[in-house]
Tab-separated table of C-alpha atoms in Angstrom:
chain	number	residue	atom	x	y	z
A	17	MET	CA	-16.673	3.722	60.585
A	18	PRO	CA	-14.997	4.895	63.814
A	19	GLU	CA	-13.775	8.452	64.015
A	20	LYS	CA	-10.113	8.847	63.107
A	21	LEU	CA	-7.574	9.691	65.791
A	22	PHE	CA	-4.593	10.849	63.749
A	23	GLU	CA	-5.431	12.691	60.578
A	24	PRO	CA	-4.223	13.346	57.981
A	25	MET	CA	-2.323	10.070	57.466
A	26	VAL	CA	-0.641	8.101	54.683
A	27	PHE	CA	-0.120	4.352	54.684
A	28	VAL	CA	2.893	3.643	52.495
A	29	ASP	CA	4.533	0.585	50.981
A	30	LEU	CA	7.387	0.289	48.498
A	31	GLU	CA	8.772	-2.449	46.311
A	32	THR	CA	12.492	-2.120	45.599
A	33	THR	CA	15.435	-3.727	43.789
A	34	GLY	CA	17.030	-4.693	47.112
A	35	ALA	CA	17.328	-3.911	50.816
A	36	THR	CA	19.845	-1.044	50.886
A	37	GLY	CA	18.339	2.406	50.512
A	38	THR	CA	21.589	4.125	49.535
A	39	VAL	CA	22.254	1.719	46.674
A	40	ASP	CA	19.017	0.018	45.619
A	41	ARG	CA	16.080	1.769	43.977
A	42	ILE	CA	12.282	1.841	44.175
A	43	THR	CA	10.255	-0.138	41.626
A	44	GLU	CA	6.725	0.539	42.901
A	45	ILE	CA	5.009	2.955	45.304
A	46	GLY	CA	1.619	2.410	46.948
A	47	ILE	CA	-0.057	5.085	49.090
A	48	VAL	CA	-3.397	5.090	50.931
A	49	GLU	CA	-4.274	8.645	51.987
A	50	VAL	CA	-6.727	9.539	54.757
A	51	ASN	CA	-7.644	13.228	54.901
A	52	GLU	CA	-9.082	15.435	57.657
A	53	GLU	CA	-12.644	14.351	56.830
A	54	GLY	CA	-11.814	10.636	56.999
A	55	GLU	CA	-11.997	10.290	53.208
A	56	VAL	CA	-9.711	7.659	51.672
A	57	ARG	CA	-7.786	7.881	48.398
A	58	GLU	CA	-5.532	5.234	46.909
A	59	TRP	CA	-2.619	5.884	44.550
A	60	SER	CA	0.136	3.703	43.138
A	61	SER	CA	2.673	3.705	40.358
A	62	LEU	CA	5.388	1.508	38.991
A	63	VAL	CA	8.765	3.245	39.001
A	64	ASN	CA	11.599	2.829	36.521
A	65	PRO	CA	14.572	2.133	38.830
A	66	GLN	CA	17.048	2.850	36.012
A	67	THR	CA	18.779	-0.405	36.864
A	68	SER	CA	17.971	-4.103	36.504
A	69	ILE	CA	15.803	-5.951	39.020
A	70	PRO	CA	17.468	-9.090	40.450
A	71	PRO	CA	15.700	-12.366	39.470
A	72	PHE	CA	14.946	-13.155	43.115
A	73	ILE	CA	13.125	-9.828	43.541
A	74	GLN	CA	11.258	-10.334	40.267
A	75	ASN	CA	10.020	-13.733	41.497
A	76	LEU	CA	9.054	-12.307	44.899
A	77	THR	CA	7.130	-9.238	43.706
A	78	GLY	CA	6.112	-10.238	40.193
A	79	ILE	CA	7.553	-6.942	38.929
A	80	SER	CA	9.845	-7.519	35.966
A	81	ASP	CA	12.284	-5.324	34.058
A	82	ALA	CA	9.826	-5.258	31.166
A	83	MET	CA	7.028	-3.929	33.422
A	84	VAL	CA	9.033	-0.924	34.604
A	85	ALA	CA	10.825	-0.157	31.316
A	86	GLN	CA	8.203	2.430	30.281
A	87	ALA	CA	7.300	3.554	33.819
A	88	PRO	CA	8.207	7.067	35.051
A	89	THR	CA	11.393	7.513	37.025
A	90	PHE	CA	11.230	8.626	40.647
A	91	GLU	CA	12.409	12.083	39.612
A	92	GLU	CA	9.386	12.351	37.298
A	93	LEU	CA	7.070	11.243	40.117
A	94	SER	CA	8.756	13.142	42.936
A	95	GLU	CA	6.481	16.211	42.965
A	96	GLU	CA	3.299	14.139	43.074
A	97	VAL	CA	4.672	11.774	45.729
A	98	LEU	CA	5.804	14.703	47.882
A	99	LEU	CA	2.396	16.351	47.574
A	100	ARG	CA	0.679	13.168	48.766
A	101	LEU	CA	3.051	12.694	51.714
A	102	HIS	CA	3.523	16.286	52.852
A	103	GLY	CA	2.117	17.153	56.264
A	104	ARG	CA	0.779	13.657	56.947
A	105	LEU	CA	1.670	11.041	59.516
A	106	PHE	CA	3.787	8.506	57.601
A	107	VAL	CA	2.670	4.951	58.483
A	108	ALA	CA	4.548	1.899	57.184
A	109	HIS	CA	5.427	-1.640	58.224
A	110	ASN	CA	9.087	-1.732	59.204
A	111	ALA	CA	8.901	1.990	58.544
A	112	ARG	CA	12.670	2.579	58.680
A	113	PHE	CA	12.970	0.661	55.393
A	114	ASP	CA	10.300	2.580	53.451
A	115	TYR	CA	11.125	5.949	54.973
A	116	GLY	CA	14.859	5.441	54.351
A	117	PHE	CA	14.319	4.563	50.687
A	118	LEU	CA	12.117	7.609	50.133
A	119	LYS	CA	14.569	9.941	51.889
A	120	ASN	CA	17.356	8.704	49.635
A	121	GLU	CA	15.261	8.970	46.479
A	122	PHE	CA	14.220	12.513	47.370
A	123	LYS	CA	17.822	13.393	48.232
A	124	ARG	CA	18.855	12.380	44.715
A	125	VAL	CA	16.471	15.006	43.288
A	126	GLY	CA	17.521	17.693	45.770
A	127	VAL	CA	14.642	17.413	48.274
A	128	ASP	CA	15.180	17.073	52.033
A	129	PHE	CA	12.153	14.909	52.876
A	130	LYS	CA	11.063	14.708	56.503
A	131	ALA	CA	7.941	13.255	58.094
A	132	THR	CA	6.594	12.036	61.410
A	133	VAL	CA	6.863	8.260	61.164
A	134	LEU	CA	4.807	5.491	62.755
A	135	CYS	CA	6.012	1.915	62.374
A	136	THR	CA	3.215	-0.661	62.501
A	137	VAL	CA	5.685	-3.416	63.521
A	138	LYS	CA	6.512	-1.441	66.674
A	139	LEU	CA	2.877	-0.498	67.172
A	140	SER	CA	1.794	-4.148	66.995
A	141	ARG	CA	4.503	-5.180	69.456
A	142	LYS	CA	3.438	-2.473	71.900
A	143	LEU	CA	-0.281	-3.212	71.699
A	144	PHE	CA	-0.068	-7.013	71.429
A	145	PRO	CA	2.982	-8.056	73.494
A	146	GLN	CA	1.488	-11.524	74.020
A	147	PHE	CA	2.312	-12.415	70.398
A	148	SER	CA	5.812	-13.245	69.234
A	149	LYS	CA	5.358	-12.523	65.518
A	150	HIS	CA	4.528	-9.106	64.065
A	151	SER	CA	5.383	-9.460	60.397
A	152	LEU	CA	2.833	-8.299	57.853
A	153	ASP	CA	1.913	-11.931	57.168
A	154	ALA	CA	1.365	-12.446	60.905
A	155	LEU	CA	-0.910	-9.393	61.108
A	156	ILE	CA	-2.896	-10.567	58.082
A	157	GLU	CA	-3.482	-13.969	59.659
A	158	ARG	CA	-4.104	-12.720	63.214
A	159	HIS	CA	-6.589	-9.992	62.279
A	160	GLN	CA	-8.057	-11.695	59.204
A	161	LEU	CA	-7.100	-8.845	56.899
A	162	HIS	CA	-7.904	-8.942	53.195
A	163	MET	CA	-4.805	-9.316	51.013
A	164	PRO	CA	-5.449	-9.397	47.237
A	165	ALA	CA	-1.794	-9.416	46.107
A	166	ARG	CA	1.068	-9.889	48.583
A	167	HIS	CA	4.301	-8.023	47.825
A	168	ARG	CA	2.608	-5.421	45.657
A	169	ALA	CA	2.865	-1.912	47.022
A	170	LEU	CA	-0.746	-0.712	47.045
A	171	ALA	CA	-2.055	-4.056	48.324
A	172	ASP	CA	0.386	-4.007	51.248
A	173	ALA	CA	-0.416	-0.352	52.018
A	174	SER	CA	-4.119	-1.207	51.990
A	175	VAL	CA	-3.497	-3.936	54.559
A	176	LEU	CA	-1.913	-1.367	56.886
A	177	TRP	CA	-5.014	0.832	56.548
A	178	GLN	CA	-7.178	-2.203	57.413
A	179	PHE	CA	-4.957	-2.887	60.427
A	180	TRP	CA	-5.364	0.701	61.621
A	181	GLN	CA	-9.153	0.409	61.424
A	182	ILE	CA	-9.025	-2.829	63.424
A	183	LEU	CA	-6.980	-1.069	66.104
A	184	GLN	CA	-9.568	1.695	66.370
A	185	GLN	CA	-12.272	-0.912	66.919
A	186	GLN	CA	-10.403	-3.171	69.349
A	187	VAL	CA	-8.028	-0.927	71.316
A	188	PRO	CA	-9.262	1.728	73.793
A	189	ALA	CA	-8.752	5.202	72.365
A	190	SER	CA	-6.557	6.366	75.243
A	191	GLN	CA	-4.281	3.319	74.918
A	192	LEU	CA	-3.919	3.747	71.160
A	193	GLN	CA	-3.287	7.480	71.578
A	194	GLU	CA	-0.609	6.870	74.176
A	195	ALA	CA	1.134	4.201	72.093
A	196	VAL	CA	1.285	6.396	69.011
A	197	GLY	CA	2.472	9.359	71.091
A	198	ILE	CA	5.350	7.300	72.459
A	199	LEU	CA	6.325	5.758	69.103
A	200	THR	CA	6.260	9.084	67.269
A	201	GLY	CA	8.007	10.941	70.073
A	202	HIS	CA	5.082	13.302	70.595
A	203	SER	CA	3.381	14.228	73.826
A	204	SER	CA	-0.291	13.935	72.983
A	205	TRP	CA	-2.027	15.381	76.052
A	206	PRO	CA	-1.991	19.161	76.743
A	207	THR	CA	0.402	19.860	79.582
A	208	HIS	CA	-1.983	22.254	81.375
A	209	LEU	CA	-4.989	19.920	81.247
A	210	ASP	CA	-5.546	17.498	84.119
A	211	ARG	CA	-4.944	14.014	82.694
A	212	ALA	CA	-7.364	12.528	85.243
A	213	VAL	CA	-10.240	13.904	83.173
A	214	LEU	CA	-9.357	11.335	80.501
A	215	ASP	CA	-10.627	8.555	82.736
A	216	GLU	CA	-13.992	10.276	83.100
A	217	LEU	CA	-14.677	10.961	79.410
A	218	PRO	CA	-17.467	8.662	78.184
A	219	GLU	CA	-17.753	6.982	74.778
A	220	ARG	CA	-21.180	8.578	74.303
A	221	HIS	CA	-22.816	11.122	72.029
A	222	GLY	CA	-22.378	14.665	73.232
A	223	VAL	CA	-20.786	18.098	73.009
A	224	TYR	CA	-17.411	19.053	74.502
A	225	LEU	CA	-16.100	22.499	75.458
A	226	PHE	CA	-12.423	23.475	75.703
A	227	TYR	CA	-11.645	26.387	78.051
A	228	GLY	CA	-8.556	28.502	78.600
A	229	ASP	CA	-8.126	30.882	81.518
A	230	ALA	CA	-11.359	32.757	80.729
A	231	ALA	CA	-14.950	31.709	81.369
A	232	VAL	CA	-15.765	31.701	77.636
A	233	PRO	CA	-14.987	28.455	75.741
A	234	LEU	CA	-12.100	28.404	73.276
A	235	TYR	CA	-13.718	25.716	71.162
A	236	ILE	CA	-16.952	23.697	71.087
A	237	GLY	CA	-17.419	20.463	69.175
A	238	LYS	CA	-19.793	17.537	68.861
A	239	ALA	CA	-18.954	13.851	68.980
A	240	ASN	CA	-20.513	10.461	68.500
A	241	LYS	CA	-17.864	9.173	70.925
A	242	LEU	CA	-16.758	11.941	73.255
A	243	ARG	CA	-13.585	10.313	74.536
A	244	GLN	CA	-12.311	9.350	71.106
A	245	ARG	CA	-13.143	12.705	69.520
A	246	VAL	CA	-11.460	14.733	72.261
A	247	LEU	CA	-8.309	12.630	71.944
A	248	SER	CA	-8.287	13.169	68.188
A	249	HIS	CA	-7.517	16.870	68.707
A	250	PHE	CA	-4.323	16.099	70.540
A	251	GLY	CA	-3.138	13.397	68.164
A	252	ALA	CA	-2.536	16.097	65.549
A	253	ASP	CA	-1.233	18.872	67.778
A	254	HIS	CA	2.308	18.656	66.418
A	255	ARG	CA	1.262	18.532	62.767
A	256	LEU	CA	-1.479	21.144	62.489
A	257	ALA	CA	-0.867	24.704	63.639
A	258	LYS	CA	-4.509	25.159	64.661
A	259	GLU	CA	-4.503	22.074	66.878
A	260	MET	CA	-1.137	23.014	68.390
A	261	SER	CA	-2.383	26.495	69.264
A	262	LEU	CA	-5.548	25.083	70.800
A	263	ALA	CA	-3.675	22.459	72.837
A	264	GLN	CA	-1.348	25.106	74.269
A	265	GLN	CA	-4.271	27.236	75.484
A	266	ILE	CA	-6.513	24.549	77.042
A	267	ARG	CA	-6.807	24.606	80.823
A	268	ARG	CA	-10.183	22.964	81.384
A	269	LEU	CA	-12.545	20.562	79.619
A	270	GLU	CA	-16.300	20.139	80.031
A	271	TRP	CA	-18.785	17.968	78.192
A	272	ILE	CA	-22.535	17.445	77.947
A	273	GLU	CA	-23.887	14.041	77.013
A	274	THR	CA	-26.795	13.867	74.561
A	275	PRO	CA	-29.206	11.014	73.779
A	276	GLY	CA	-27.912	10.712	70.206
A	277	GLU	CA	-26.279	12.368	67.212
A	278	MET	CA	-29.212	14.666	66.447
A	279	GLY	CA	-29.098	16.082	69.959
A	280	ALA	CA	-25.335	16.607	69.685
A	281	LEU	CA	-25.682	18.479	66.386
A	282	LEU	CA	-28.446	20.728	67.716
A	283	LEU	CA	-26.706	21.476	71.015
A	284	GLU	CA	-23.385	22.209	69.286
A	285	ALA	CA	-25.031	24.756	66.971
A	286	GLN	CA	-26.893	26.338	69.891
A	287	LEU	CA	-23.821	26.678	72.125
A	288	ILE	CA	-21.560	28.019	69.387
A	289	LYS	CA	-24.111	30.743	68.636
A	290	ARG	CA	-24.299	31.578	72.336
A	291	TRP	CA	-20.566	31.660	73.138
A	292	GLN	CA	-18.890	32.499	69.783
A	293	PRO	CA	-15.653	30.561	70.566
A	294	ILE	CA	-12.588	31.999	68.848
A	295	HIS	CA	-11.440	28.615	67.498
A	296	ASN	CA	-14.791	27.810	65.876
A	297	ARG	CA	-15.287	29.014	62.313
A	298	ARG	CA	-18.397	27.079	61.338
A	299	LEU	CA	-21.836	27.604	62.898
A	300	ARG	CA	-21.044	31.081	64.240
A	301	ARG	CA	-23.799	33.673	64.413
A	302	SER	CA	-24.689	35.732	61.368
A	303	ASP	CA	-26.337	39.025	62.300
A	304	GLU	CA	-27.314	39.838	58.712
A	305	LEU	CA	-29.351	36.764	57.777
A	306	CYS	CA	-31.435	37.528	54.720
A	307	THR	CA	-33.332	35.818	51.903
A	308	TRP	CA	-35.026	36.462	48.574
A	309	ARG	CA	-38.786	36.602	48.267
A	310	LEU	CA	-40.800	37.043	45.078
A	311	LEU	CA	-43.144	40.010	44.879
A	312	PRO	CA	-46.120	39.750	42.481
A	313	THR	CA	-45.609	42.422	39.811
A	314	GLU	CA	-47.652	43.267	36.717
A	315	ARG	CA	-46.129	44.571	33.498
A	316	ASP	CA	-47.916	45.274	30.241
A	317	GLY	CA	-51.006	43.576	31.628
A	318	GLU	CA	-49.106	40.373	32.408
A	319	GLY	CA	-48.512	38.992	35.906
A	320	GLY	CA	-45.064	38.023	37.095
A	321	TYR	CA	-42.546	38.318	39.910
A	322	LEU	CA	-39.563	40.392	40.950
A	323	PRO	CA	-37.058	39.311	43.614
A	324	GLU	CA	-36.847	41.421	46.767
A	325	LEU	CA	-34.193	41.078	49.427
A	326	ALA	CA	-35.838	40.466	52.797
A	327	TRP	CA	-34.171	40.541	56.192
A	328	ALA	CA	-34.718	37.777	58.697
A	329	ARG	CA	-35.854	40.176	61.393
A	330	ASP	CA	-38.870	41.113	59.263
A	331	LEU	CA	-40.059	37.563	58.553
A	332	ASP	CA	-41.904	34.853	60.442
A	333	TRP	CA	-39.382	32.143	59.672
A	334	GLY	CA	-40.697	28.641	59.345
A	335	ARG	CA	-44.163	29.902	58.522
A	336	GLN	CA	-43.141	32.285	55.748
A	337	ASP	CA	-44.010	30.920	52.315
A	338	ALA	CA	-42.048	31.525	49.094
A	339	VAL	CA	-38.679	32.658	50.424
A	340	TYR	CA	-35.492	31.448	48.792
A	341	GLY	CA	-32.094	30.916	50.350
A	342	LEU	CA	-30.510	31.649	53.722
A	343	PHE	CA	-27.636	34.089	53.307
A	344	GLY	CA	-25.260	35.492	55.881
A	345	SER	CA	-25.057	38.876	54.190
A	346	GLN	CA	-26.550	41.022	51.438
A	347	ARG	CA	-23.388	40.478	49.440
A	348	ASP	CA	-23.793	36.678	49.529
A	349	ALA	CA	-27.454	36.971	48.542
A	350	LEU	CA	-26.715	39.214	45.552
A	351	LYS	CA	-23.798	37.045	44.424
A	352	THR	CA	-25.903	33.876	44.535
A	353	LEU	CA	-28.855	35.380	42.671
A	354	ARG	CA	-26.530	36.739	39.999
A	355	GLU	CA	-24.901	33.322	39.530
A	356	ILE	CA	-28.298	31.613	39.288
A	357	ALA	CA	-29.536	34.195	36.775
A	358	GLU	CA	-26.433	34.002	34.596
A	359	GLU	CA	-26.525	30.211	34.518
A	360	SER	CA	-30.189	30.252	33.402
A	361	GLN	CA	-29.825	33.227	31.020
A	362	LEU	CA	-32.254	35.339	33.023
A	363	CYS	CA	-32.011	39.072	32.479
A	364	LEU	CA	-29.938	40.828	35.134
A	365	ALA	CA	-31.403	44.210	34.215
A	366	THR	CA	-34.979	42.909	34.483
A	367	LEU	CA	-34.160	41.435	37.903
A	368	GLY	CA	-32.737	44.767	39.075
A	369	LEU	CA	-29.194	43.429	39.390
A	370	GLU	CA	-27.876	45.710	36.654
A	371	LYS	CA	-28.894	49.100	35.295
A	372	ALA	CA	-30.002	49.426	31.696
A	373	PRO	CA	-32.312	51.947	29.941
A	374	ALA	CA	-35.876	50.677	29.532
A	375	GLY	CA	-36.320	48.805	26.290
A	376	ARG	CA	-32.595	48.675	25.596
A	377	PRO	CA	-30.670	45.398	25.574
A	378	CYS	CA	-28.676	44.550	28.649
A	379	PHE	CA	-24.980	43.741	28.340
A	380	ALA	CA	-25.561	39.962	28.661
A	381	TYR	CA	-28.117	40.022	25.814
A	382	GLN	CA	-25.503	41.525	23.527
A	383	LEU	CA	-23.261	38.567	24.395
A	384	HIS	CA	-26.114	36.090	23.794
A	385	ARG	CA	-26.234	35.239	27.499
A	386	CYS	CA	-29.707	36.645	28.183
A	387	SER	CA	-32.984	35.348	26.751
A	388	GLY	CA	-34.160	38.902	26.054
A	389	ALA	CA	-36.684	39.943	28.672
A	390	CYS	CA	-35.024	43.371	28.564
A	391	VAL	CA	-36.078	43.927	24.921
A	392	GLY	CA	-39.318	41.917	24.855
A	393	ALA	CA	-37.793	38.875	23.144
A	394	GLU	CA	-38.955	36.881	26.182
A	395	SER	CA	-42.270	37.754	27.782
A	396	TRP	CA	-42.490	39.039	31.328
A	397	GLY	CA	-44.621	36.059	32.342
A	398	ARG	CA	-42.227	33.544	30.814
A	399	HIS	CA	-39.210	35.187	32.449
A	400	SER	CA	-40.978	35.193	35.831
A	401	ALA	CA	-41.956	31.535	35.499
A	402	ARG	CA	-38.365	30.570	34.776
A	403	LEU	CA	-37.200	32.628	37.735
A	404	ARG	CA	-39.527	30.709	40.081
A	405	THR	CA	-38.353	27.414	38.617
A	406	VAL	CA	-34.636	28.057	39.052
A	407	LEU	CA	-35.170	29.404	42.572
A	408	SER	CA	-37.196	26.374	43.642
A	409	ASP	CA	-34.045	24.478	44.694
A	410	TRP	CA	-33.301	27.290	47.145
A	411	GLN	CA	-36.760	27.515	48.672
A	412	VAL	CA	-36.842	27.540	52.470
A	413	ARG	CA	-39.297	24.900	53.598
A	414	VAL	CA	-42.380	25.899	55.519
A	415	TRP	CA	-42.613	24.204	58.931
A	416	PRO	CA	-44.703	21.114	58.093
A	417	TYR	CA	-46.420	20.867	61.479
A	418	GLY	CA	-49.151	23.024	62.941
A	419	GLY	CA	-47.052	24.011	65.944
A	420	PRO	CA	-44.305	22.687	68.225
A	421	VAL	CA	-43.415	18.990	68.147
A	422	GLN	CA	-41.274	16.628	70.171
A	423	VAL	CA	-38.917	14.122	68.543
A	424	ARG	CA	-37.811	11.009	70.393
A	425	GLU	CA	-34.103	10.162	70.541
A	426	GLY	CA	-32.908	7.606	73.047
A	427	ASP	CA	-34.466	8.332	76.429
A	428	ALA	CA	-35.273	11.991	75.706
A	429	TRP	CA	-37.396	14.322	73.579
A	430	HIS	CA	-36.110	17.169	71.422
A	431	VAL	CA	-38.660	19.983	71.425
A	432	LEU	CA	-38.856	21.866	68.111
A	433	ASP	CA	-40.946	24.635	66.610
A	434	ALA	CA	-40.721	26.403	63.239
A	435	TRP	CA	-37.221	24.968	62.584
A	436	CYS	CA	-36.051	26.185	65.993
A	437	TYR	CA	-34.548	23.988	68.714
A	438	LEU	CA	-36.161	24.778	72.062
A	439	GLY	CA	-34.194	22.181	74.025
A	440	THR	CA	-34.171	18.555	75.166
A	441	ALA	CA	-36.459	17.159	77.861
A	442	ARG	CA	-37.027	13.846	79.611
A	443	THR	CA	-40.359	14.537	81.289
A	444	ALA	CA	-43.656	16.169	80.303
A	445	ASP	CA	-43.006	18.953	82.813
A	446	GLU	CA	-39.645	19.688	81.207
A	447	VAL	CA	-41.294	19.837	77.779
A	448	GLN	CA	-43.785	22.404	79.036
A	449	ALA	CA	-41.017	24.399	80.704
A	450	LEU	CA	-39.239	24.668	77.346
A	451	LEU	CA	-42.443	25.881	75.706
A	452	GLN	CA	-42.827	28.545	78.384
A	453	GLN	CA	-39.460	30.007	77.350
A	454	GLY	CA	-40.834	30.823	73.905
A	455	ARG	CA	-39.346	30.203	70.491
A	456	PRO	CA	-35.653	31.139	70.236
A	457	THR	CA	-33.824	32.962	67.476
A	458	PHE	CA	-34.127	31.358	64.047
A	459	ASP	CA	-30.799	29.880	63.038
A	460	LYS	CA	-29.925	28.706	59.530
A	461	ASP	CA	-27.634	25.914	60.770
A	462	THR	CA	-30.365	24.496	62.999
A	463	TYR	CA	-32.745	24.748	60.043
A	464	LYS	CA	-30.355	22.710	57.886
A	465	ILE	CA	-29.924	20.075	60.584
A	466	LEU	CA	-33.670	19.687	61.110
A	467	ALA	CA	-34.623	19.880	57.427
A	468	GLY	CA	-32.311	16.971	56.727
A	469	ARG	CA	-33.080	14.899	59.807
A	470	LEU	CA	-36.867	15.227	60.001
A	471	SER	CA	-37.386	14.240	56.371
A	472	SER	CA	-35.522	10.960	56.880
A	473	MET	CA	-36.926	9.910	60.243
A	474	ALA	CA	-38.821	6.627	60.389
A	475	VAL	CA	-41.057	7.869	63.237
A	476	GLU	CA	-43.212	10.989	62.893
A	477	PRO	CA	-42.652	13.795	65.422
A	478	VAL	CA	-45.355	14.075	68.059
A	479	PRO	CA	-47.334	17.366	68.288
A	480	VAL	CA	-46.998	19.144	71.629
A	481	LEU	CA	-50.006	20.724	73.292
A	482	VAL	CA	-49.164	24.383	73.883
A	483	PRO	CA	-50.731	25.904	77.022
A	484	THR	CA	-52.879	28.942	76.296
A	485	ALA	CA	-50.574	31.111	78.401
A	486	VAL	CA	-47.675	30.414	76.094
A	487	LYS	CA	-47.243	32.851	73.239
A	488	PRO	CA	-44.200	31.782	71.186
A	489	THR	CA	-42.008	34.575	69.956
A	490	ALA	CA	-40.199	34.557	66.652
A	491	GLU	CA	-36.884	36.339	67.004
A	492	THR	CA	-34.584	36.129	64.031
A	493	THR	CA	-31.061	36.891	62.984
């Protein structure tokens, strides 16, 4: 599915007792919500209008007085409806009608409802001036939209969502952005950013960098379609404080094309670690990266294990066996191990997470939340075996290749070693040049990207011959 340009959004349709918002009432509400992640939720409800529905309207919509007799009134639904609409671009067909009805209904319950409104009748006219008809029926026929039940609220709202997706596929991103900006009264392009750069942005995989007055980027992001993704930031600049702040600071834009999505993900993580942009929250460097490892320990003649916190700087990541979890701080590591232990009724005192006199029951055992390793009710070996089992889901994978490999994507090779991204090359000489630089700092985000991608690839990575002069280093954070 194409990336969304204007999120969050709601596609709204109402059925009513008539055409006058100040007099007539709502009988049904249908809402299709699209959140910041592009996830879609549908919601609808019949509404008791507290008045009779004219026969003509009943025949048109199929909603009868009997159907709404036991339905909630708008006042009873108002909090939920407001929650679903708040802070979202309000999209409707002949939007003045739906928006006007909702404003009046909210006014009756003491709420001053306001939203940024986009009318799909006006949007269709602007984007398809060659057509004379722009009714919902005309859009359904012209774009071959699926309509399960005409004149029912959720079905009509769903058609608008389908229409929006068609626009994203058929209309250039810049044209759609401009049309929506005009119809909603919003200027979508940052005033200090040269608009000519818009014509140069490609619809390719890559990473983009927003700059202010300084040489350090304000924000770095990745995209499957650079042009469309960059525009998406400015479509929301009047609705989201973060996007508005960013748009006001941007003075310059740069981008780097990549051969595919994997390259964009890896380069984004690498650049964010390098530059630490103030508007990026995810993927930033953690200087305290640590993990749990299990130390063989013998008690009462029985072998077992105790967890020991290990710091990344002391480990050979990627080639270190039996380490569990990648944590940004000691606090996160302790919190996670405690949660795992409590869920599995392991003994916190035995694990060293709590203090208790030897041979005395820990606090959790007294609450029947510990299996009793602290008092010998569970053997040391059994407790250790269960510890290894519950930690297995957190185990950091050992690098499955003997050394560095190169992974083909498009017309280039990504060079990787021990879960580290060395760079992208297009020739054998470039591959060797990357190897000469040595292995970079281990990064948990790069590890997660590669662990997920390499296991699902149809083609096996190709081993790279390392020259004898190259001695890879293993820095860690």
